[in-house]
Coordinates of C-alpha atoms (C1' of nucleotides) in Angstrom, one line a residue:
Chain A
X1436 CA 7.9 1.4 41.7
X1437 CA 9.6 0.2 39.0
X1438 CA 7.8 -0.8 35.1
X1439 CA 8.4 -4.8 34.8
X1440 CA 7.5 -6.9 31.8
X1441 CA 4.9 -8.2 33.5
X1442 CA 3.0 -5.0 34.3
X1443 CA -0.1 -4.1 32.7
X1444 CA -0.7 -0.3 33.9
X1445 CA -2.1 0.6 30.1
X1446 CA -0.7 4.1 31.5
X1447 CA 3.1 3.0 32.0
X1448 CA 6.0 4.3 30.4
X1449 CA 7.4 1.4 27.6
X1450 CA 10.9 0.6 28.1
X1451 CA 13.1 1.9 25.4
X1452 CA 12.5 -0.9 22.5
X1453 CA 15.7 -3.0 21.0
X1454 CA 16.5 -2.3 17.8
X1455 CA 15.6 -6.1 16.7
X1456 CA 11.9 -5.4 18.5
X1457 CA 11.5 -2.3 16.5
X1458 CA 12.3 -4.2 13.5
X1459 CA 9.9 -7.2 14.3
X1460 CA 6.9 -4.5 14.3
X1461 CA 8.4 -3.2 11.1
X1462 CA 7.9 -6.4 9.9
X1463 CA 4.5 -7.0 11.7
X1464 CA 3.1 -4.3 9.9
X1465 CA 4.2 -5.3 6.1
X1466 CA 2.8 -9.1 6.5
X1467 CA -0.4 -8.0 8.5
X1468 CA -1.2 -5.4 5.5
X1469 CA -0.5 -7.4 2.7
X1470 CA -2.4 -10.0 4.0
X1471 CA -5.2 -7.7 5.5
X1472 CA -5.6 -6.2 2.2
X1473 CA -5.2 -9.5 0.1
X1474 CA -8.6 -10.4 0.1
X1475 CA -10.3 -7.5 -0.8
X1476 CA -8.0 -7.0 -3.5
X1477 CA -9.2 -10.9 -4.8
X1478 CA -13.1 -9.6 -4.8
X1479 CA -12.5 -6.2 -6.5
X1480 CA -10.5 -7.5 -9.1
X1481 CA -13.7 -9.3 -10.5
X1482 CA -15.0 -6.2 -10.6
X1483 CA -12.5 -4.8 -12.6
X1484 CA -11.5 -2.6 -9.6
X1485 CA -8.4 -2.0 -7.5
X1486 CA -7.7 -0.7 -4.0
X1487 CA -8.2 2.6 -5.0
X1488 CA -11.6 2.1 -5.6
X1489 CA -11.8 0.2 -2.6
X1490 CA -11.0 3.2 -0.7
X1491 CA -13.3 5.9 -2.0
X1492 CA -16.2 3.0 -1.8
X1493 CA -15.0 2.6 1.9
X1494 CA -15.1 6.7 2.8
X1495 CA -17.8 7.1 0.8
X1496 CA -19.6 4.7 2.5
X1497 CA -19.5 5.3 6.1
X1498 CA -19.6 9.2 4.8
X1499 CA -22.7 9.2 3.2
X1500 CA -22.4 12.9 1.4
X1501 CA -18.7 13.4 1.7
X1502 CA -17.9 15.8 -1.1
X1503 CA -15.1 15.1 -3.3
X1504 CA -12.8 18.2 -1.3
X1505 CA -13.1 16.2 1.6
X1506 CA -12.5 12.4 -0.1
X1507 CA -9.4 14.0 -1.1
X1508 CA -8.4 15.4 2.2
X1509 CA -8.6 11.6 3.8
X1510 CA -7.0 9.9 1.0
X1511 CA -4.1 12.2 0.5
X1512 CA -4.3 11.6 -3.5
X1513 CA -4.3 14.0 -6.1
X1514 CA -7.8 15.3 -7.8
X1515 CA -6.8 13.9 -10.9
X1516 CA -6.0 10.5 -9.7
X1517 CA -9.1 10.2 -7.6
X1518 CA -11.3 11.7 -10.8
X1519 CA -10.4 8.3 -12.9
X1520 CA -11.0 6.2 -10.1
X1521 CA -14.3 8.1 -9.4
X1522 CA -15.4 8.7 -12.5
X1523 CA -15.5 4.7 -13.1
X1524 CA -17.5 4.2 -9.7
X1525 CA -19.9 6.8 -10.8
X1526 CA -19.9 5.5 -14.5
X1527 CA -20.6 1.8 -13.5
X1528 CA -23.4 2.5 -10.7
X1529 CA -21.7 2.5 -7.3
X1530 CA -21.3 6.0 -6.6
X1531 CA -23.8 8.0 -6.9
X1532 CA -23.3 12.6 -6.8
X1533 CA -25.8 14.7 -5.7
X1534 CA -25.3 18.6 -5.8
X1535 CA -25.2 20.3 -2.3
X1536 CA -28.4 22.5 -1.0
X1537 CA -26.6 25.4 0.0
X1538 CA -23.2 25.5 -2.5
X1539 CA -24.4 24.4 -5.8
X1540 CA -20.2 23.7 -6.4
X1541 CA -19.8 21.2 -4.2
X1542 CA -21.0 17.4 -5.1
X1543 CA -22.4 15.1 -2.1
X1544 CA -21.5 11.5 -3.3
X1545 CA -23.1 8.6 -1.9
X1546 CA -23.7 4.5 -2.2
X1547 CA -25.8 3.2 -4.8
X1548 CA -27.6 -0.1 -3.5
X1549 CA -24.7 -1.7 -5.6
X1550 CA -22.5 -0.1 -3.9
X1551 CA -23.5 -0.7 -0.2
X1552 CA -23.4 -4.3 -1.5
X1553 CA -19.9 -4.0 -3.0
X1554 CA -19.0 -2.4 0.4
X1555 CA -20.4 -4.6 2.8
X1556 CA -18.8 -8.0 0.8
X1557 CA -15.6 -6.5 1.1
X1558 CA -15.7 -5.2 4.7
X1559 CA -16.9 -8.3 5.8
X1560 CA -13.6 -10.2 5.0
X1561 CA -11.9 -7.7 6.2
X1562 CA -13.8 -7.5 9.8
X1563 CA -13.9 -11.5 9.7
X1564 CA -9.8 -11.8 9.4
X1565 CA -10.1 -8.6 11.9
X1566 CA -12.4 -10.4 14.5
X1567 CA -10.8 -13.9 14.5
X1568 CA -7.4 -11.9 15.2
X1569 CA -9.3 -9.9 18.1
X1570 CA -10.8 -13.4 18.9
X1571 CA -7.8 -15.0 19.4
X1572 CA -5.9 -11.9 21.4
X1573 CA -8.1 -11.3 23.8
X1574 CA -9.7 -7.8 24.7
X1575 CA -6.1 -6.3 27.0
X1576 CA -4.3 -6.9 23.5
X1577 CA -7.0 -5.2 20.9
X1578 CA -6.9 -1.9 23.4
X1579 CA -3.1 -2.3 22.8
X1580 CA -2.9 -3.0 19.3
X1581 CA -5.5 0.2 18.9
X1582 CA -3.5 2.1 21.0
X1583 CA 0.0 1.9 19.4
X1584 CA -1.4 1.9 15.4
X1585 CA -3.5 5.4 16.3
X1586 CA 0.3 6.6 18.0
X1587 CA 2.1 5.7 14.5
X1588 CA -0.6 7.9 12.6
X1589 CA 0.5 11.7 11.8
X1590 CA -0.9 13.7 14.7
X1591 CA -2.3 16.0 11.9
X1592 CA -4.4 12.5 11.0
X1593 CA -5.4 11.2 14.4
X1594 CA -8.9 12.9 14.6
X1595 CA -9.6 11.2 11.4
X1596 CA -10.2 7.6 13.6
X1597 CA -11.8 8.0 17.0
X1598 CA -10.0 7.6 20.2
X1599 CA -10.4 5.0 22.6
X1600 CA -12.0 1.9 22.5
X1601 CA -13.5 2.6 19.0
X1602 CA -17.4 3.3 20.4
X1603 CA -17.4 6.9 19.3
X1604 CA -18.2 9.0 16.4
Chain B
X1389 CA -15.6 -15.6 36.0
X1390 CA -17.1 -13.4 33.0
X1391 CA -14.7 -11.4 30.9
X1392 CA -15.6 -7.4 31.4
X1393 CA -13.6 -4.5 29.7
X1394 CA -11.1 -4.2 32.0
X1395 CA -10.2 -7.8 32.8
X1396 CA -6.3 -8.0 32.0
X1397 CA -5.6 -11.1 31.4
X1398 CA -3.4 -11.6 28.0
X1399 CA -5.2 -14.9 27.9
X1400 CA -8.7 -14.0 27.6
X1401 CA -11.4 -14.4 25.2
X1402 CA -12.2 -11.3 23.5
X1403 CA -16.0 -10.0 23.8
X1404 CA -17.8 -10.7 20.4
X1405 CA -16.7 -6.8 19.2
X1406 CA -19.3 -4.7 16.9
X1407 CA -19.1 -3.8 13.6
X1408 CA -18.2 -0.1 14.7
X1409 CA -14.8 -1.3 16.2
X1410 CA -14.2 -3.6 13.4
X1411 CA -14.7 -0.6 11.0
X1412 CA -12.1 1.1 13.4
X1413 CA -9.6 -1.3 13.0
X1414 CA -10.0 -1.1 9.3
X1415 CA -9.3 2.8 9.4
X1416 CA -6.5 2.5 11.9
X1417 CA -4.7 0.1 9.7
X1418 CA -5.5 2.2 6.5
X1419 CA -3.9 5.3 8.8
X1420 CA -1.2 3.9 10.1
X1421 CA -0.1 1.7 7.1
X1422 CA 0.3 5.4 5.1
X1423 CA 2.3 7.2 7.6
X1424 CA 4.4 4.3 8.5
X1425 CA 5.3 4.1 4.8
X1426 CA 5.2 8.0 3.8
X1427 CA 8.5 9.2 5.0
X1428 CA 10.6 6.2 3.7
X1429 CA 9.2 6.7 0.8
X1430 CA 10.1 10.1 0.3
X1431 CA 14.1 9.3 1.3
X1432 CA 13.4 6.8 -1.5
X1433 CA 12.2 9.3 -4.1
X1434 CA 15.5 11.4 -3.7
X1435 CA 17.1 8.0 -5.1
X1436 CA 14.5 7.3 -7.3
X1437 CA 13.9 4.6 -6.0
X1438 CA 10.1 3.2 -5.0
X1439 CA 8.8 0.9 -2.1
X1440 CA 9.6 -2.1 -4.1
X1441 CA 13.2 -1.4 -3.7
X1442 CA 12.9 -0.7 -0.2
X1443 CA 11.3 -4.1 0.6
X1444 CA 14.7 -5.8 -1.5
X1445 CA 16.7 -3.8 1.0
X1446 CA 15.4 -4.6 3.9
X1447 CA 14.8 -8.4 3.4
X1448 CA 18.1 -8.6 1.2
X1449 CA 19.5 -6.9 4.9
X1450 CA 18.5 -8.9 7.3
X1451 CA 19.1 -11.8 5.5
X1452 CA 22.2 -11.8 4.2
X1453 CA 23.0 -14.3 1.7
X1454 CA 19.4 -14.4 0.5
X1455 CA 18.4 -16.4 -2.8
X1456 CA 16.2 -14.5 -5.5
X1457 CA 13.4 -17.6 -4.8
X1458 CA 13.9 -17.4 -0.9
X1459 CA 13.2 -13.5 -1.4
X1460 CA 10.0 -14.1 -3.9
X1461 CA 8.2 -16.5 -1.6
X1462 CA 8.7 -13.4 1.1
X1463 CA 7.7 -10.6 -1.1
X1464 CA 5.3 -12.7 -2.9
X1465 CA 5.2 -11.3 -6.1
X1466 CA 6.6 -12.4 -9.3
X1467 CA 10.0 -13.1 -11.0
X1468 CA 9.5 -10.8 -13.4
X1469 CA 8.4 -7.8 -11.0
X1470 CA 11.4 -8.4 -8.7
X1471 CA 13.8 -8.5 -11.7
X1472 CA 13.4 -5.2 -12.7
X1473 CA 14.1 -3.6 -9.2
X1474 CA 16.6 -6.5 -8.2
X1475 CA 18.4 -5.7 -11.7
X1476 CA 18.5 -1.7 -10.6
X1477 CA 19.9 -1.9 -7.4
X1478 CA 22.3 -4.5 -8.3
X1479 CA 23.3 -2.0 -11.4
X1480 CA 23.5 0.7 -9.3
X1481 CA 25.6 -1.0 -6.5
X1482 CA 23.2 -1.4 -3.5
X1483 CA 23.0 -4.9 -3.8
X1484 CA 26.0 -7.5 -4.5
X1485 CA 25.3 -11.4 -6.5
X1486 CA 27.2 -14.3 -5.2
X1487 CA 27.1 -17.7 -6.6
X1488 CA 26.2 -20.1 -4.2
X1489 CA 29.1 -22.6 -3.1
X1490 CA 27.2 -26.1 -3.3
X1491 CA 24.6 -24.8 -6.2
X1492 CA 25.7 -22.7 -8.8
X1493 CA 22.3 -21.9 -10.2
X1494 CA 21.4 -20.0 -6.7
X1495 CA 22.7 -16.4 -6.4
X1496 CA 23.4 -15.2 -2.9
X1497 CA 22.3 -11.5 -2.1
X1498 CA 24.0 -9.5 0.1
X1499 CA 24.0 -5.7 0.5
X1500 CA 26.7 -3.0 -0.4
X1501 CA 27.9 -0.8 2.4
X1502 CA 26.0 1.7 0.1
X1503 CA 23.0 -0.3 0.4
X1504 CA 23.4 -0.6 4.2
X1505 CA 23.7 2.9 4.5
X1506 CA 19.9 3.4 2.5
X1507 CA 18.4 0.7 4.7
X1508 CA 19.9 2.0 8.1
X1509 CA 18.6 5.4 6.7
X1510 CA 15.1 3.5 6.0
X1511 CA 15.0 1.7 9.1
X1512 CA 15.8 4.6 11.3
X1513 CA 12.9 6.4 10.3
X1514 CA 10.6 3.9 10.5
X1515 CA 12.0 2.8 13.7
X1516 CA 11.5 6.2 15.2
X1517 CA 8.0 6.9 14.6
X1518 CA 7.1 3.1 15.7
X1519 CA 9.4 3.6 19.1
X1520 CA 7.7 7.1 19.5
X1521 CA 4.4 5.3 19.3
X1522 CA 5.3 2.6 21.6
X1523 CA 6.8 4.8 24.3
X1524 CA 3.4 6.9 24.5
X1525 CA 1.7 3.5 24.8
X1526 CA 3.3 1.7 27.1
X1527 CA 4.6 -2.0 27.2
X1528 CA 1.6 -4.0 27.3
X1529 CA 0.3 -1.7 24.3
X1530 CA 3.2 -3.0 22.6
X1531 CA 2.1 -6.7 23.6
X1532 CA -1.4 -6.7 22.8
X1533 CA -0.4 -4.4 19.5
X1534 CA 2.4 -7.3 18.0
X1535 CA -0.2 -10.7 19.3
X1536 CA -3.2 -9.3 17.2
X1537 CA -1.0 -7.8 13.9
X1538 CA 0.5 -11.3 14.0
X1539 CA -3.2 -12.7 14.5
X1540 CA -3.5 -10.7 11.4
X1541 CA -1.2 -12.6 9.5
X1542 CA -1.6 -15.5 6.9
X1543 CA -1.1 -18.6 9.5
X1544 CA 1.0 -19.8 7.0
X1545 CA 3.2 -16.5 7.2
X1546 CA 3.3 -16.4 10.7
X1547 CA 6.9 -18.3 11.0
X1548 CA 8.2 -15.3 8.6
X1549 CA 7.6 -13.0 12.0
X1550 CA 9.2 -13.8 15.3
X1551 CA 6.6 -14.9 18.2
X1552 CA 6.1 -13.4 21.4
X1553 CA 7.9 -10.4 22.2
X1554 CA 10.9 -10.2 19.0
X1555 CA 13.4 -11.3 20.7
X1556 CA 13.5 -14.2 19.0
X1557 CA 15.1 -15.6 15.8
Chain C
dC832 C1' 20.5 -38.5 -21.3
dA833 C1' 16.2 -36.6 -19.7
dT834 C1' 14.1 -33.8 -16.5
dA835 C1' 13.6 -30.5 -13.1
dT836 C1' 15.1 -26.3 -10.9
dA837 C1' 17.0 -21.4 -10.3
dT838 C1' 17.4 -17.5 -12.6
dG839 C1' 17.0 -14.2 -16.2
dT840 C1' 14.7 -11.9 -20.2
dC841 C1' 11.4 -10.0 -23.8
dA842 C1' 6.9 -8.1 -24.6
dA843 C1' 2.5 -6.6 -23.5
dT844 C1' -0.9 -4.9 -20.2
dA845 C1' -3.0 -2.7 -16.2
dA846 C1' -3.7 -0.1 -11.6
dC847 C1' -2.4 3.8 -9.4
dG848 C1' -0.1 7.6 -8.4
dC849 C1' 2.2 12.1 -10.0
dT850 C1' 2.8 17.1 -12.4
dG851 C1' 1.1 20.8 -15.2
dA852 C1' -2.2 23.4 -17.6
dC853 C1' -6.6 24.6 -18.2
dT854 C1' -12.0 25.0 -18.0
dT855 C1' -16.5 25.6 -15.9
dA856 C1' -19.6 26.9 -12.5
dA857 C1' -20.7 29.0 -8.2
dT858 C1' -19.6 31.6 -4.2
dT859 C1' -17.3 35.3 -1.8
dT860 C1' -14.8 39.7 -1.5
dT861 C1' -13.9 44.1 -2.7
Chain D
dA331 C1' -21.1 44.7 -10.5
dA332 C1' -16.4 43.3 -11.2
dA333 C1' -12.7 40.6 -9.4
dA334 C1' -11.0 36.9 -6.8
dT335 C1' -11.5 32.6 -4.8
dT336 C1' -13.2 27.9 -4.4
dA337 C1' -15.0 23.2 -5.9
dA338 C1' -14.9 20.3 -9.3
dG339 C1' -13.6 18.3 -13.7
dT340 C1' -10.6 17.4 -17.8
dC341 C1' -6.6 16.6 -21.1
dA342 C1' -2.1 15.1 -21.7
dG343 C1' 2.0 12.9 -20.4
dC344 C1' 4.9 10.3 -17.2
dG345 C1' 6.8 6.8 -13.6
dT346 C1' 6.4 2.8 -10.4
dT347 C1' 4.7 -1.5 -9.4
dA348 C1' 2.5 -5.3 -10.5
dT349 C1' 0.6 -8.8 -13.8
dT350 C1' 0.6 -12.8 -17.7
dG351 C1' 2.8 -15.5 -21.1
dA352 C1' 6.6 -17.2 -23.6
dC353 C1' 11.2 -18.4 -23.8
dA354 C1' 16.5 -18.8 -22.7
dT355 C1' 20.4 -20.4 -20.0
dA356 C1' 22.9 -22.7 -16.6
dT357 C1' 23.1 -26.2 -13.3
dA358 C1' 21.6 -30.1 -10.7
dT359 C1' 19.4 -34.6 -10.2
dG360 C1' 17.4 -39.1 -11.4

DNA sequence: CATATATGTCAATAACGCTGACTTAATTTT
DNA sequence: AAAATTAAGTCAGCGTTATTGACATATATG
C-alpha cells in the first residue's frame, strides 16, 4: 500500500522533501517568528524591556519557583547575560526571589502581580495570532504543525515541551 | 456533523483550543526557532559572520538580481542596519553590485560563487534537520505544519511565502 | 528646473549575547 | 573540621544587530 499525497495516516512515512519544499519551510519559519514575536516586542518596549526579558517573564511564569540554575538551563544564555536582564525585572517589581527551604543557595523566583499582568498582556497576543492561525487550519493541521516543530527541536530539548496534543504537564 | 479530535478533514474548523495548548505552541516555537537557527549560526561564527549576514545570503540567493529596497521590505529592518552587513559581505566578496540596466540608481545583488558556497553550506544544515523532522512526521504533518506557520504570518507577508505545498513560485 | 527616489554614510544609542576573572554563601565530601 | 563543590552574583570588556536622525550623491521623473 503505497503513501499518496492524499493520505492522512498521521503515522506514514513523508516522501523525501524537494529541495525547493525544504526551502519554503525554511522560509515559513523566518516570517512566522518575526511576525510571532513582533508584537510582543511592540508592548515590552514601553516598558523599556526586550525579548530577553520577555523570556525569563515567560519561564518564570508558568514555573513559579524556577531557580535561576534551571532558567538558565531552558534559555541556553550565559549567567551573566541573564543576571542584567534579571536584575532589572527584580529591580523594577516583576520578579520577585525567594530563598529555597531546604538549600539556602539556591533562589526560587516568582511573578509579582505586575508581573503576572505583564505576562498575561503579552501572551495574550501571542495566543490570539496563535488561535486565529489554529482557527483557520483546522484541528488535522495544528497536530501537524505540533508534530514537525517538536521533531526540529534538539532531542536533548524535547522533554522541555510536552508531547502530543499539548494537554499534559 | 460535529468536529471531534480525530476528524481529518484539512478543511475543518478547529475546536476553540485552551490556553494550555496555546502556551504550547508558544514554547514549541521558542524551541524550535533556537535549534533551527543554532547550527547555522555556529558555521557563521567561523566566518565571523552573524545571522544578519545569513538572512542577506539567503534572500540575496534565491533572488538573484535583488535591489537593496526589494531586500529591506523583506528583511524589514533599516537602511542603515543592512548597510553595515551588505557593505561586509560585498567587501569581503560574498556578494557582487550590479547597476541596474534601465535605472542606474538601483544596484542588483547577486551572490559570488564564494557566497553560494556559504549559503549551500547554510541551507544544507538547515535543510537537514527540517527534512529529518518531516520524515519522522509524515506528509500530512508537513501539511498541517506549513498551513498554520503561514496562518502565522503577517496576511500582508503571506505572498513573500509560496501557498499550498511549495511547489510554487 | 524642481522634486522624488534609490542608495550610501556619519554619529549616537540600546538590547542582547559572549568570555574571563573573581567573590560570597551554603552544601557536600573526604 | 577542612576541603571541595555548587548556586548565585558581580565587574569589566567586547561584538553583533538593531535603532533614530541627519545628511550626501546620483539618477529619474514631472
Amino acid at each position: 500500500m503505497p503513501d499518496t499525497a492524499l493520505d492522512s495516516d498521521p503515522h506514514a512515512e513523508a516522501a523525501k522533501p524537494t529541495e525547493c519544499q525544504l526551502r519554503h519551510a525554511i522560509e515559513l519559519l523566518f516570517f512566522a517568528y518575526r511576525d510571532f514575536t513582533g508584537e510582543a516586542d511592540a508592548i515590552l518596549a514601553a516598558y523599556g524591556f526586550g525579548r530577553a526579558h520577555h523570556r525569563v517573564i515567560y519561564f518564570v511564569g508558568i514555573n513559579p519557583g524556577i531557580t535561576v540554575g534551571e532558567l538558565l538551563s531552558i534559555l541556553k544564555i550565559t549567567k551573566q547575560s541573564l543576571s542584567r536582564v534579571l536584575g532589572q525585572l527584580i529591580d523594577e517589581n516583576f520578579v520577585l526571589q525567594g530563598t529555597d527551604a531546604d538549600d539556602r543557595r539556591r533562589r526560587r523566583l516568582t511573578l509579582s502581580d505586575q508581573g503576572r499582568e505583564l505576562e498575561a498582556k503579552l501572551t495574550a497576543v501571542q495566543s490570539a495570532r496563535i488561535a486565529a492561525a489554529f482557527d483557520l487550519a483546522g484541528d488535522a493541521a495544528v497536530t501537524g504543525f505540533r508534530t514537525v516543530l517538536r521533531g526540529i527541536i534538539n532531542p536533548d530539548d524535547r522533554h522541555r515541551v510536552a508531547a502530543g496534543d499539548g494537554e499534559a504537564e
